[in-house]
Tab-separated table of C-alpha atoms and ligand atoms in Angstrom:
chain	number	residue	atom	x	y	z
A	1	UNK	CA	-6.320	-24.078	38.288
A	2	UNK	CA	-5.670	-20.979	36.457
A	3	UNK	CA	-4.310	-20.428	32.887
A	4	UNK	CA	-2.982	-22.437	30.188
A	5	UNK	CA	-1.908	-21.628	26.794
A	6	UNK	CA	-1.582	-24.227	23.953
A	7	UNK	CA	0.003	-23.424	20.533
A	8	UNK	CA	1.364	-25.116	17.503
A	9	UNK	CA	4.860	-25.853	17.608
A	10	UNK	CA	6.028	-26.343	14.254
A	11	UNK	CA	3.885	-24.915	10.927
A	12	UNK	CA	0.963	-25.926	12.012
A	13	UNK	CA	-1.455	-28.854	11.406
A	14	UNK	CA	-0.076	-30.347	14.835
A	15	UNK	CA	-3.352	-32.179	16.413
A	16	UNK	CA	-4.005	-28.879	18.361
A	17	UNK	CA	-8.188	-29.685	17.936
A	18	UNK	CA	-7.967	-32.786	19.253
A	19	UNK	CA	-5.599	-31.977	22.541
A	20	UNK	CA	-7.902	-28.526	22.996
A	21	UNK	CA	-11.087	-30.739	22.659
A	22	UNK	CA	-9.227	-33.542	24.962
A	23	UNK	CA	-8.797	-30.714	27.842
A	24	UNK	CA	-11.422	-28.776	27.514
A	25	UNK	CA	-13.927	-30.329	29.684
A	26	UNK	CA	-11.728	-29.405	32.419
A	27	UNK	CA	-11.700	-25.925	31.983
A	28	UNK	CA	-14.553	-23.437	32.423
A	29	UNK	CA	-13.450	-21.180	29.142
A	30	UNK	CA	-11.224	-21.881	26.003
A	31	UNK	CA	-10.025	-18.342	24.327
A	32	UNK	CA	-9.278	-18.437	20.484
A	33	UNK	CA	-6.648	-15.561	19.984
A	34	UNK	CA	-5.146	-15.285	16.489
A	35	UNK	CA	-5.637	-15.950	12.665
A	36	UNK	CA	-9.176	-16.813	11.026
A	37	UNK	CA	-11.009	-19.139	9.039
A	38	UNK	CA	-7.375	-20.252	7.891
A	39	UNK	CA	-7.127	-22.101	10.408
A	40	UNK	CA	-8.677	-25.853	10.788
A	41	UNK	CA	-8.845	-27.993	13.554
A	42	UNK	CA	-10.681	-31.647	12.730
A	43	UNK	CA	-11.528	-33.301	16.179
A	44	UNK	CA	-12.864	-37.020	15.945
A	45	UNK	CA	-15.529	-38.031	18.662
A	46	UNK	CA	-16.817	-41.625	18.786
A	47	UNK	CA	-15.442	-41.912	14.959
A	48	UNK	CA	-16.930	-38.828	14.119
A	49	UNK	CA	-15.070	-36.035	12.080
A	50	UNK	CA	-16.005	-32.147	13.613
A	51	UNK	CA	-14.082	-29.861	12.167
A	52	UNK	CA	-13.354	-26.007	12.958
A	53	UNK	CA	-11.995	-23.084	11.687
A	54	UNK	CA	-12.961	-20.115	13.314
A	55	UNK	CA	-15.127	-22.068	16.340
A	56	UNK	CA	-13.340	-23.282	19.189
A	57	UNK	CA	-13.213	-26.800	19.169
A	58	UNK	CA	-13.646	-26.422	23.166
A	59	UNK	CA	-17.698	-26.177	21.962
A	60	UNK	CA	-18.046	-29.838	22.119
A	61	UNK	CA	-18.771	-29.200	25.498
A	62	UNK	CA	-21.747	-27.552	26.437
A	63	UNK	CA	-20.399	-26.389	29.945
A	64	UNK	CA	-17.228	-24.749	28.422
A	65	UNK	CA	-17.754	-21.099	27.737
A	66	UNK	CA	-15.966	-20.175	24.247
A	67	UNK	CA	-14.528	-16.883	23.312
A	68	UNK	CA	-12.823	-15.691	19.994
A	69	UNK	CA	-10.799	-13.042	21.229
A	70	UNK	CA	-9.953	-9.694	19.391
A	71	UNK	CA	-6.988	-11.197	17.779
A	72	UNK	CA	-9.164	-13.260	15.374
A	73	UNK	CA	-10.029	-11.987	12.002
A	74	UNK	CA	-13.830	-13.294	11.768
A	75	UNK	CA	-15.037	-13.752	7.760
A	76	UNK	CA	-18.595	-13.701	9.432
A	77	UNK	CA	-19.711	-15.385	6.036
A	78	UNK	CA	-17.537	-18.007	6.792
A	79	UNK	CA	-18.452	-17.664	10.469
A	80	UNK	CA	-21.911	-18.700	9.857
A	81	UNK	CA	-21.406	-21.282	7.140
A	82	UNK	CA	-19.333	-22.830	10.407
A	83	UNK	CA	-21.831	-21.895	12.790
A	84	UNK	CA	-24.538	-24.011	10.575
A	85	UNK	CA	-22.430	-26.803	10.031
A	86	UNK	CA	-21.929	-27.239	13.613
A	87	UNK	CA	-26.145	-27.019	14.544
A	88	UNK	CA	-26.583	-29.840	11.910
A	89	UNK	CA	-24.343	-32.054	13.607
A	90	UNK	CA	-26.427	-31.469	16.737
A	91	UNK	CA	-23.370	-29.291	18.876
A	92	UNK	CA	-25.302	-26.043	20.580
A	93	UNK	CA	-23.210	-22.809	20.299
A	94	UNK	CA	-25.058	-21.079	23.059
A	95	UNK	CA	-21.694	-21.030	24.824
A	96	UNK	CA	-19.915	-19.213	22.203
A	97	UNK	CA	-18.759	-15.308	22.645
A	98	UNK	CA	-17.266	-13.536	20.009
A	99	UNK	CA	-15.041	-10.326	20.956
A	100	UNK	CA	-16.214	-6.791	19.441
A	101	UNK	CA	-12.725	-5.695	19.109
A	102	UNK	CA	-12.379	-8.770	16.361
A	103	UNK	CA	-11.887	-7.842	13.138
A	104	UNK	CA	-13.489	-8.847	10.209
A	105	UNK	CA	-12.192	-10.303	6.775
A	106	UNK	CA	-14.507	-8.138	4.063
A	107	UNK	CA	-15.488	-9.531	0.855
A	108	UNK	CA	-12.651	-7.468	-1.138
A	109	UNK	CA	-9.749	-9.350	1.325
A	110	UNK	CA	-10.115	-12.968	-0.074
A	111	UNK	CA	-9.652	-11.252	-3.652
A	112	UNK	CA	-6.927	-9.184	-2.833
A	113	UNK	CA	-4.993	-12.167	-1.765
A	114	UNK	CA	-5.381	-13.904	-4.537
A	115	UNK	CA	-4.234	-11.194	-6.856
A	116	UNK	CA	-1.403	-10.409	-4.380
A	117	UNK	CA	0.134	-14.113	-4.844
A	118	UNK	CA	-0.195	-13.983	-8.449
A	119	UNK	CA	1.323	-10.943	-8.594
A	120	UNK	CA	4.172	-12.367	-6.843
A	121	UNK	CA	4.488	-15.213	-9.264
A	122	UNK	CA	7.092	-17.436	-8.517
A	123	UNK	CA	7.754	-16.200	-4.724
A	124	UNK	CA	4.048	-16.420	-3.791
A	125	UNK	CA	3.718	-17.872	-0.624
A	126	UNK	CA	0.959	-20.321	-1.225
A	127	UNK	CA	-1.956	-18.592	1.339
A	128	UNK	CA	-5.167	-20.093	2.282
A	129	UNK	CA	-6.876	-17.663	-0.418
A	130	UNK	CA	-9.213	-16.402	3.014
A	131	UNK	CA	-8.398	-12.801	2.953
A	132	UNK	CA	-6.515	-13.184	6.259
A	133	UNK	CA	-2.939	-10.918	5.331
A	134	UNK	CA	-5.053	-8.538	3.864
A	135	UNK	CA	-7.529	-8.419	6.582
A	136	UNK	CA	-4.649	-8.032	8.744
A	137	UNK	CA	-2.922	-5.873	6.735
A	138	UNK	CA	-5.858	-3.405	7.168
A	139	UNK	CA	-6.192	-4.281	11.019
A	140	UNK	CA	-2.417	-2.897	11.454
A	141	UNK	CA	-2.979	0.423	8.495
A	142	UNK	CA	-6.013	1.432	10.659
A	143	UNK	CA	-8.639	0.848	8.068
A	144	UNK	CA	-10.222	-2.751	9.321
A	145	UNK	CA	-13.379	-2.998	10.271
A	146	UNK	CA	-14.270	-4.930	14.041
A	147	UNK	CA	-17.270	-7.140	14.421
A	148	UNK	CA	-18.828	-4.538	16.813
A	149	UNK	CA	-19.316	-2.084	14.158
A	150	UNK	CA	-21.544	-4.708	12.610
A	151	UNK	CA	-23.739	-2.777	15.861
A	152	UNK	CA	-23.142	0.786	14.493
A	153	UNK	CA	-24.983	0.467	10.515
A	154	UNK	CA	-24.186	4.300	10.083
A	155	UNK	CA	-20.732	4.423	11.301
A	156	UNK	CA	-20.157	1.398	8.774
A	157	UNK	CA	-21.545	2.687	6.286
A	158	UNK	CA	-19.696	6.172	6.319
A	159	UNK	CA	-16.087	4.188	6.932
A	160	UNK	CA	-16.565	1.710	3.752
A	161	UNK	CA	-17.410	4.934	1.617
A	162	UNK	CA	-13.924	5.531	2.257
A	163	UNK	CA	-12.353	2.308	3.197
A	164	UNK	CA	-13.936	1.059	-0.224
A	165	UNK	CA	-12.205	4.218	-2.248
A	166	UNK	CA	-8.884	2.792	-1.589
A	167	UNK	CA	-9.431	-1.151	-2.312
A	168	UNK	CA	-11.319	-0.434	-5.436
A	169	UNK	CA	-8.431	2.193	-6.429
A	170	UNK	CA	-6.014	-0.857	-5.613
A	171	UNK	CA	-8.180	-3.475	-7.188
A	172	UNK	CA	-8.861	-1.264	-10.511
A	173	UNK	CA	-5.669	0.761	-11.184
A	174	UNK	CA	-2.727	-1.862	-9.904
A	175	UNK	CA	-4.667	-5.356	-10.407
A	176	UNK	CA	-7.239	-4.313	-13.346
A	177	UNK	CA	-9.756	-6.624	-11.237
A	178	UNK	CA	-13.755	-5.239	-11.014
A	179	UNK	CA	-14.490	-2.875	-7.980
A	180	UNK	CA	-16.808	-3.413	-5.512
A	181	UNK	CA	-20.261	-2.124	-4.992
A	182	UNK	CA	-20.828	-0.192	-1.515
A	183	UNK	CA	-24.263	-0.665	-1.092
A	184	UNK	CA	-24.090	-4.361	-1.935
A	185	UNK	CA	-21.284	-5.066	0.911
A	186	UNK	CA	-23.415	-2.870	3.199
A	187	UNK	CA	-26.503	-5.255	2.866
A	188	UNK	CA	-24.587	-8.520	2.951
A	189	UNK	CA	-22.696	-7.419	6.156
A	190	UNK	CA	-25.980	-5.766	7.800
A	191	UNK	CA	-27.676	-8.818	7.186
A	192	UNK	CA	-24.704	-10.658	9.186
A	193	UNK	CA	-25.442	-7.892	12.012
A	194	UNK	CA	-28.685	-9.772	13.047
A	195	UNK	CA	-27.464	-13.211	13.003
A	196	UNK	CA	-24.106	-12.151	14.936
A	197	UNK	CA	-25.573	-10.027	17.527
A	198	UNK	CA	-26.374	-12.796	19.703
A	199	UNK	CA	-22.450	-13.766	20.185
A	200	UNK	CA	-21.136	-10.138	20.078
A	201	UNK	CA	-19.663	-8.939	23.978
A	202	UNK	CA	-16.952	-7.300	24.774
A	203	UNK	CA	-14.866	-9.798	26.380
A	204	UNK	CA	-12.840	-7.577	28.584
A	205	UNK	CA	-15.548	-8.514	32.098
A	206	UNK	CA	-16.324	-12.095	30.778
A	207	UNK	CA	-12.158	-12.873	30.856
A	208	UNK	CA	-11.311	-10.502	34.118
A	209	UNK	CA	-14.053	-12.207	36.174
A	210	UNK	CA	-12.900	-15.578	35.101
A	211	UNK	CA	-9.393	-14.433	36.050
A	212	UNK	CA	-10.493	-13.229	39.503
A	213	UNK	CA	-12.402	-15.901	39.524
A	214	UNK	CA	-9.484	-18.144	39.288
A	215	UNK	CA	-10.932	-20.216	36.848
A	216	UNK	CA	-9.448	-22.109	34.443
A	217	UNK	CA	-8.736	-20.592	31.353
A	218	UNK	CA	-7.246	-22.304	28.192
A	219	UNK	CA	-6.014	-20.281	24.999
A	220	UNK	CA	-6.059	-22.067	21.994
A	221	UNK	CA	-3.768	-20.955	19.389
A	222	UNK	CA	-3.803	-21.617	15.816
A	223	UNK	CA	-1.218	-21.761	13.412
A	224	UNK	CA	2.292	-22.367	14.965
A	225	UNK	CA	5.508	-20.869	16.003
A	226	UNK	CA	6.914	-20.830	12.401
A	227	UNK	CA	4.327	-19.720	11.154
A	228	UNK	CA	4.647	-16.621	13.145
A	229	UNK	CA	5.131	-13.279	11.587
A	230	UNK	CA	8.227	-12.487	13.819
A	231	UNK	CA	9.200	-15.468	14.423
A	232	UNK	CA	8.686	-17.845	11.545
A	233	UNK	CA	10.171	-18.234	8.396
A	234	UNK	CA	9.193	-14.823	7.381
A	235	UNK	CA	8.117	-13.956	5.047
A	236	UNK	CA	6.584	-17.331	4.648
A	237	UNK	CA	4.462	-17.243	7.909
A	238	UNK	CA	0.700	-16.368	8.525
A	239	UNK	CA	0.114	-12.467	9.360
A	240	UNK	CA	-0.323	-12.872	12.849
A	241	UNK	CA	1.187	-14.240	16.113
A	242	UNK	CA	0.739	-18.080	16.721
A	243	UNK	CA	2.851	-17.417	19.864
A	244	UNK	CA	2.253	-17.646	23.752
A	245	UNK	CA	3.089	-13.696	23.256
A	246	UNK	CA	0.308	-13.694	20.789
A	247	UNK	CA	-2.251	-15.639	22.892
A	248	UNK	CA	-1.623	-13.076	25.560
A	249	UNK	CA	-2.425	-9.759	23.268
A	250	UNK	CA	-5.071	-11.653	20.922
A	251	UNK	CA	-7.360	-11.994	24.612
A	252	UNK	CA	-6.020	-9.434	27.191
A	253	UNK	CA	-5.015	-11.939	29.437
A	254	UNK	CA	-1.599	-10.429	30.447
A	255	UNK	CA	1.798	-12.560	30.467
A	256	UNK	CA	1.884	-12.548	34.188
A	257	UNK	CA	-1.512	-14.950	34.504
A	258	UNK	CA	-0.106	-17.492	32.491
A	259	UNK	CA	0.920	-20.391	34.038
A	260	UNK	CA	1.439	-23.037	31.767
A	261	UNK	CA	2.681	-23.244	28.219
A	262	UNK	CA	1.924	-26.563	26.082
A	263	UNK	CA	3.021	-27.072	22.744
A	264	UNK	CA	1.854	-29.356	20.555
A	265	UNK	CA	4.396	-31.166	17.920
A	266	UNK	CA	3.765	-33.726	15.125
A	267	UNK	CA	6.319	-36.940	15.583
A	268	UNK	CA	7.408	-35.522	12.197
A	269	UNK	CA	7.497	-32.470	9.970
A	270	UNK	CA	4.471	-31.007	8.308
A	271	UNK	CA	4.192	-27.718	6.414
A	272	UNK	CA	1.859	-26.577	3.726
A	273	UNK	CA	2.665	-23.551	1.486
A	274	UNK	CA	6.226	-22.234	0.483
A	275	UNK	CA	9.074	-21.583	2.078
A	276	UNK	CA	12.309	-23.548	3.474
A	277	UNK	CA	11.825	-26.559	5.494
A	278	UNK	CA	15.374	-28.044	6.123
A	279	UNK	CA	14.064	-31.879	7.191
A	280	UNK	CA	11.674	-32.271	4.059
A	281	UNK	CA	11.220	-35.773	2.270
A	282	UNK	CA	11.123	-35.529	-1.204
A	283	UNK	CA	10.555	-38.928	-3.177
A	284	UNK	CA	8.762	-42.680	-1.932
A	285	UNK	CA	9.407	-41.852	1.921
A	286	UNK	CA	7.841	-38.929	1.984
A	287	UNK	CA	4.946	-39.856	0.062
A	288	UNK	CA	4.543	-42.877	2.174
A	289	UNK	CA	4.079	-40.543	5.324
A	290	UNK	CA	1.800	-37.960	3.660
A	291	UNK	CA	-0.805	-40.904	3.169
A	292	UNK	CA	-0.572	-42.985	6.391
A	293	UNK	CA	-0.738	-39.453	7.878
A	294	UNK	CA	-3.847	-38.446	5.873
A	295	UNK	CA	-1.620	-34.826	5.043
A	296	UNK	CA	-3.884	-33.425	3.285
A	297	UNK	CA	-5.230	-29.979	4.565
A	298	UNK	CA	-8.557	-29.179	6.688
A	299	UNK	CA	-8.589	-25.856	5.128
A	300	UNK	CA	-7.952	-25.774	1.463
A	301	UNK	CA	-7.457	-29.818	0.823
A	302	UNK	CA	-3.615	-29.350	-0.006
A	303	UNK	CA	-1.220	-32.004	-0.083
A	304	UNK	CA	1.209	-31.076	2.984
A	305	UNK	CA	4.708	-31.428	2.810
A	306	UNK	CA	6.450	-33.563	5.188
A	307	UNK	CA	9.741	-34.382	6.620
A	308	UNK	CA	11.410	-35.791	9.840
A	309	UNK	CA	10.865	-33.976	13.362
A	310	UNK	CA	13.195	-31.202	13.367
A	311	UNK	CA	14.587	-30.957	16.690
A	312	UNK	CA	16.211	-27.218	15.972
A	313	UNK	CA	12.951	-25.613	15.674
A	314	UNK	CA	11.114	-27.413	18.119
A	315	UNK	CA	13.830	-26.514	20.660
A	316	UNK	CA	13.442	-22.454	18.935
A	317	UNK	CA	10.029	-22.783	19.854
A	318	UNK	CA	10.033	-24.378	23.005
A	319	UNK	CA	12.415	-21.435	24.206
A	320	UNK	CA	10.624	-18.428	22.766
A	321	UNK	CA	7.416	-19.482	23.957
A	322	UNK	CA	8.412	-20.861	27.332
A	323	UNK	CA	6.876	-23.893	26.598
A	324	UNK	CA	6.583	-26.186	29.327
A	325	UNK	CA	5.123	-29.046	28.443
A	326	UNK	CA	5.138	-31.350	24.693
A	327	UNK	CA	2.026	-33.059	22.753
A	328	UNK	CA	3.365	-35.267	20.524
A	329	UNK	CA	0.876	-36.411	18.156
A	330	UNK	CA	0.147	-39.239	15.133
A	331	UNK	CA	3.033	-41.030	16.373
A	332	UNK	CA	1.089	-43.804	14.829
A	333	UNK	CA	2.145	-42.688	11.530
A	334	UNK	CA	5.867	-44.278	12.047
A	335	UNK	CA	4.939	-47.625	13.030
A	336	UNK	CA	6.259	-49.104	10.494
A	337	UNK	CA	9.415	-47.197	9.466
A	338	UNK	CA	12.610	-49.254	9.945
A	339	UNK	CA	14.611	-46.023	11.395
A	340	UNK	CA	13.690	-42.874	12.334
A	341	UNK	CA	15.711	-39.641	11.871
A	342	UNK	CA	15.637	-36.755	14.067
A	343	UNK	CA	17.175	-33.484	13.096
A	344	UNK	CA	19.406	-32.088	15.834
A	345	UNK	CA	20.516	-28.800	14.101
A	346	UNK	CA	22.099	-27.437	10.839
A	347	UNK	CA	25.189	-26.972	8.491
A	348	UNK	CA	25.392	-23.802	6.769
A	349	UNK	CA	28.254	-22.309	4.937
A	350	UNK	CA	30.480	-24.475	6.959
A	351	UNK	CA	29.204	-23.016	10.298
A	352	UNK	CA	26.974	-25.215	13.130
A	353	UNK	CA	23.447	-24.038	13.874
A	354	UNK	CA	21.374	-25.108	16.962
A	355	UNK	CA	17.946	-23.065	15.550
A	356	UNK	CA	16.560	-22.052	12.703
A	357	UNK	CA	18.578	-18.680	10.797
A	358	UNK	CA	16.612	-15.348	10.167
A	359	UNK	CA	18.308	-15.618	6.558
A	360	UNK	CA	15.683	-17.847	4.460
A	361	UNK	CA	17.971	-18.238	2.022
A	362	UNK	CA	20.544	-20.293	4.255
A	363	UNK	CA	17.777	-21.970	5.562
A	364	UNK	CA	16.496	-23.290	2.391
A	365	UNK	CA	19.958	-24.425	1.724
A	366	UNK	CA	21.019	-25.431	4.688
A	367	UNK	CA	22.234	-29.668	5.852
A	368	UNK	CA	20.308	-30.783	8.028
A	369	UNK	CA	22.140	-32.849	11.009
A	370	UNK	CA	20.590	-35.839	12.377
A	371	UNK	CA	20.611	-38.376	14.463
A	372	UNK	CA	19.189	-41.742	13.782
A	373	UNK	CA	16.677	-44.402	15.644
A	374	UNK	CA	15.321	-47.724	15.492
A	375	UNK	CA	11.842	-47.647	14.606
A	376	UNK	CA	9.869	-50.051	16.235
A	377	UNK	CA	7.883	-51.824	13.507
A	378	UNK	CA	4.241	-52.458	15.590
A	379	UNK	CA	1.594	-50.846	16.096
A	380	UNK	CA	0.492	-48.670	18.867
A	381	UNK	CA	-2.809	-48.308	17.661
A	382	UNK	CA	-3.911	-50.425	20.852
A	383	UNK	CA	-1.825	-48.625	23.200
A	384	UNK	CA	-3.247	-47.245	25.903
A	385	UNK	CA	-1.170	-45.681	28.447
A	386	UNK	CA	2.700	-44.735	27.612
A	387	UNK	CA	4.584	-48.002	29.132
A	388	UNK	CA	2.171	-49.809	26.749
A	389	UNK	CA	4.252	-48.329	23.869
A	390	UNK	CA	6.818	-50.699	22.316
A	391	UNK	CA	10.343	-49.606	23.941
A	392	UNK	CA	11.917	-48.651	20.504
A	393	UNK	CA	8.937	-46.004	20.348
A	394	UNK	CA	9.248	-44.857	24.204
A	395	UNK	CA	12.719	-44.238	23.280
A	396	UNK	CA	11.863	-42.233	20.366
A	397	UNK	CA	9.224	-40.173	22.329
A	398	UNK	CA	12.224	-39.768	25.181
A	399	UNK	CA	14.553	-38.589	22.953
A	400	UNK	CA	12.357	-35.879	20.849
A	401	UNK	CA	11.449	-34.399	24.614
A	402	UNK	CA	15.507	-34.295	25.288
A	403	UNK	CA	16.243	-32.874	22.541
A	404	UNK	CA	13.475	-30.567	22.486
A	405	UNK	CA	14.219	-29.140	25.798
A	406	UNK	CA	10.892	-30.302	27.936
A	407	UNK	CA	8.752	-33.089	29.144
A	408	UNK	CA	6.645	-35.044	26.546
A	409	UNK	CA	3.770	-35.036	28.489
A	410	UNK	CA	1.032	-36.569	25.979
A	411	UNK	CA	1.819	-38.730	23.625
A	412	UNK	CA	-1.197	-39.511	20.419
A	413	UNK	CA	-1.194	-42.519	18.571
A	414	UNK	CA	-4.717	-42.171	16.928
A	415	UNK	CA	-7.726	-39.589	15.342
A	416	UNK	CA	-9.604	-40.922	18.901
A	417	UNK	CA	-10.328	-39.472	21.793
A	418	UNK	CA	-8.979	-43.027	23.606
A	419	UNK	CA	-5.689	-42.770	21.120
A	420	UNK	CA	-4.392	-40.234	23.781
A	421	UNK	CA	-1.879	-41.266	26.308
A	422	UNK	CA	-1.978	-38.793	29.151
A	423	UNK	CA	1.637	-39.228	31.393
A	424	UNK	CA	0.714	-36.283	33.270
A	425	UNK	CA	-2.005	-33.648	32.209
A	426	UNK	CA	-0.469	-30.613	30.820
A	427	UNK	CA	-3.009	-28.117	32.920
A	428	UNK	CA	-1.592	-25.748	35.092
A	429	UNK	CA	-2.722	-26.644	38.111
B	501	IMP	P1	-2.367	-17.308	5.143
B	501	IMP	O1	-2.446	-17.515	6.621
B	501	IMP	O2	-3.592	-17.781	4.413
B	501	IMP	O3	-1.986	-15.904	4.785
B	501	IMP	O4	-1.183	-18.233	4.582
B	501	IMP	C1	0.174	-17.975	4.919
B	501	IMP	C2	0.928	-19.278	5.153
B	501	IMP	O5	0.452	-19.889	6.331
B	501	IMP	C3	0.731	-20.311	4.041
B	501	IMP	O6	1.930	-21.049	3.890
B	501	IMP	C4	-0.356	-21.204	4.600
B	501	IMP	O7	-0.318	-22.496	4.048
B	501	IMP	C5	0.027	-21.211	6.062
B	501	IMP	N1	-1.115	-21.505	6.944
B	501	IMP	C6	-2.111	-20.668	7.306
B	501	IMP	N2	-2.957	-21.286	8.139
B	501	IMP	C7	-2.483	-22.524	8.332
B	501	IMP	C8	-2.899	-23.631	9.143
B	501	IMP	O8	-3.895	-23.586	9.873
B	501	IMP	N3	-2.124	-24.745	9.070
B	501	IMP	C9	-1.009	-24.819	8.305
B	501	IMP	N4	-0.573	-23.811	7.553
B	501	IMP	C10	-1.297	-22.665	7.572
């Protein structure tokens, strides 16, 4: 067994927790590698709710060593609020590494987001408020700051004198906001450096051993594929890569290790946030979904939009990420639907597209093509292996994995661990 990757395949919020969590205990290491506490994953043991943001949910078992990799943005605030959470619910983080390359959201990034949408007014993107564009923003300009200088108190020190002239220039002269105080960041964050140094490695040994090692490595991405900042819709996307290519750089495990690609789709549309989203339900339908589908977000609470599985960008994704193998999750969530749409591509100023346009503005206003189903009106809330699924619904699953261009190898009809009906474990092997 060697190494797997696992990303969202559509704007994220696909059941990535629960399929990480479901394969975990059969790897020896899970690898976070991109975004930040903008992320949420909620994984449901025995009826219980965990959920994560900037942990990986592969912690629910103790024998699984987890690492968030340098392409994280840690808010270690946030980090520890998580980090408490989990100890209270009895789950041990002794098996948790964080990378020193990692950078950190600082106090001024959550702020500066905020004023950044507003001043954007009506094309604000709708962000998770958590800092994470600016944090990146900084990552890319050269002025971020990485969880190992949390180790270094006077290098810190001397680089937020002068990291902290800029923001509060920004923050003062452009937004009229308050500055911040120096010395007050510098105590917070110092006080973080004790309760973080236990985690802190550099990850580069932990991941090549493993590697020569031939153990098996899985790299949980967050996010999804249009969420991407090359990608996705930009720029209505996250700021970093929810790609295979951005598992690869956010760990320093190289392309050439990787041996499998999963990808993990909703049997319908979600996306929270702005931007086009040709398949969207607007009206009784839609609304209908959004609550048998709980849509609301693990993150920031926000009602998600939702629409019909759109086949164009699943079959994008599933080509730019050489993604081998499909999740389909809360399948559950159509039961009861008397047909079931699929999108199969678009109509844009009178021309025929197989995958989602670069220009937003045709996507926004593009038709979207589809073609129609049965539904199969039970449940398959019982179901526990795939030919238990009502033949309407095996058709539908058959179909989305044809049209999507690979296998639908797990199909989830449930928050459970038992809801998932494994037709051949996505691992590589
Ligand atoms: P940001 O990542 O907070 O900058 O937000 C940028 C866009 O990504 C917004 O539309 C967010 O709603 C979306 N986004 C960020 N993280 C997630 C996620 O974990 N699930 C779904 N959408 C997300």
């Amino acid at each position: 067994m060697s190494v797997t990757i696992l990303i969202g395949g559509q704007w994220g919020d696909e059941g990535k927790g629960k399929v990480i969590d479901l394969l975990a205990d059969r790897v020896s290491m899970v690898v976070r590698s991109q975004g930040g506490n903008n992320a949420g994953h909620t994984v449901v043991v025995n009826g219980r709710e965990h959920r994560f943001h900037l942990v990986p949910s592969g912690i629910l078992n103790p024998a699984t060593l987890c690492v968030i990799g340098h392409g994280v943005v840690v808010d270690p605030r946030a980090f520890l609020q998580e980090l408490d959470l989990h100890h209270a619910d009895g789950i041990a983080t002794d098996n948790l590494v964080i990378s020193e390359r990692a950078h950190m959201v600082m106090p001024y990034h959550p702020v500066l987001d905020k004023l950044g949408e507003e001043l954007r007014g009506d094309d604000r993107l709708g962000t998770t408020f958590r800092g994470i564009g600016p944090a990146y923003e900084d990552k890319v300009r050269r002025i971020g700051f990485r969880i190992g200088d949390l180790q270094k108190p006077a290098f810190l020190e001397k680089k937020l004198r002068f990291v902290l002239r800029l923001k509060n220039e920004t923050l003062t002269r452009l937004y009229g906001a308050e500055p911040f105080d120096e010395s007050a960041i510098l105590d917070e964050y110092l006080g973080y450096a004790e309760l973080i140094d236990p985690y802190i490695r550099d990850i580069y040994p932990i991941i090549q051993d493993a590697l020569q090692r031939r153990r098996p490595i899985l790299l949980e991405g967050a996010q999804g594929v249009m969420l991407d900042i090359d990608t996705g819709t930009y720029p209505y996307v996250t700021s970093s890569s929810p790609t295979a290519g951005g598992a690869c750089t956010g760990s320093g495990i190289p392309p050439s290790r990787i041996d499998k690609t999963i990808g993990v789709f909703k049997a319908y549309t979600t996306r929270v946030g702005y931007g086009p989203f040709p398949t969207e339900l607007v009206g009784e339908l839609g609304d209908f979904i959004r609550e048998t589908g709980g849509e609301y977000g693990t993150t920031t609470g926000r009602a998600r939009r939702v629409g019909w599985y759109d086949a164009a960008v699943a079959r994008y994704a599933v080509a730019t990420n050489g993604i081998d193998s499909i999740v389909l999750t809360k399948v559950d969530v159509l039961d009861t639907l008397d047909r079931i749409r699929i999108c199969t591509g678009y109509r844009s100023k009178g021309e025929l597209w197989d995958h989602p346009m670069a220009n937003i503005s045709h996507l926004k206003h593009c038709d979207a093509i589809y073609e129609e189903l049965p539904g199969w009106k039970a449940s398959t809330r019982d179901c526990r292996s795939f030919d238990d699924l009502p033949p309407a619904c095996q058709a539908y699953v058959q179909r989305v994995g044809e049209l999507s261009g690979a296998e639908v190898d797990v199909v989830s009809v449930g928050p459970d661990r038992e809801h998932t009906l494994v037709r051949s474990l996505p691992l590589a092997a």
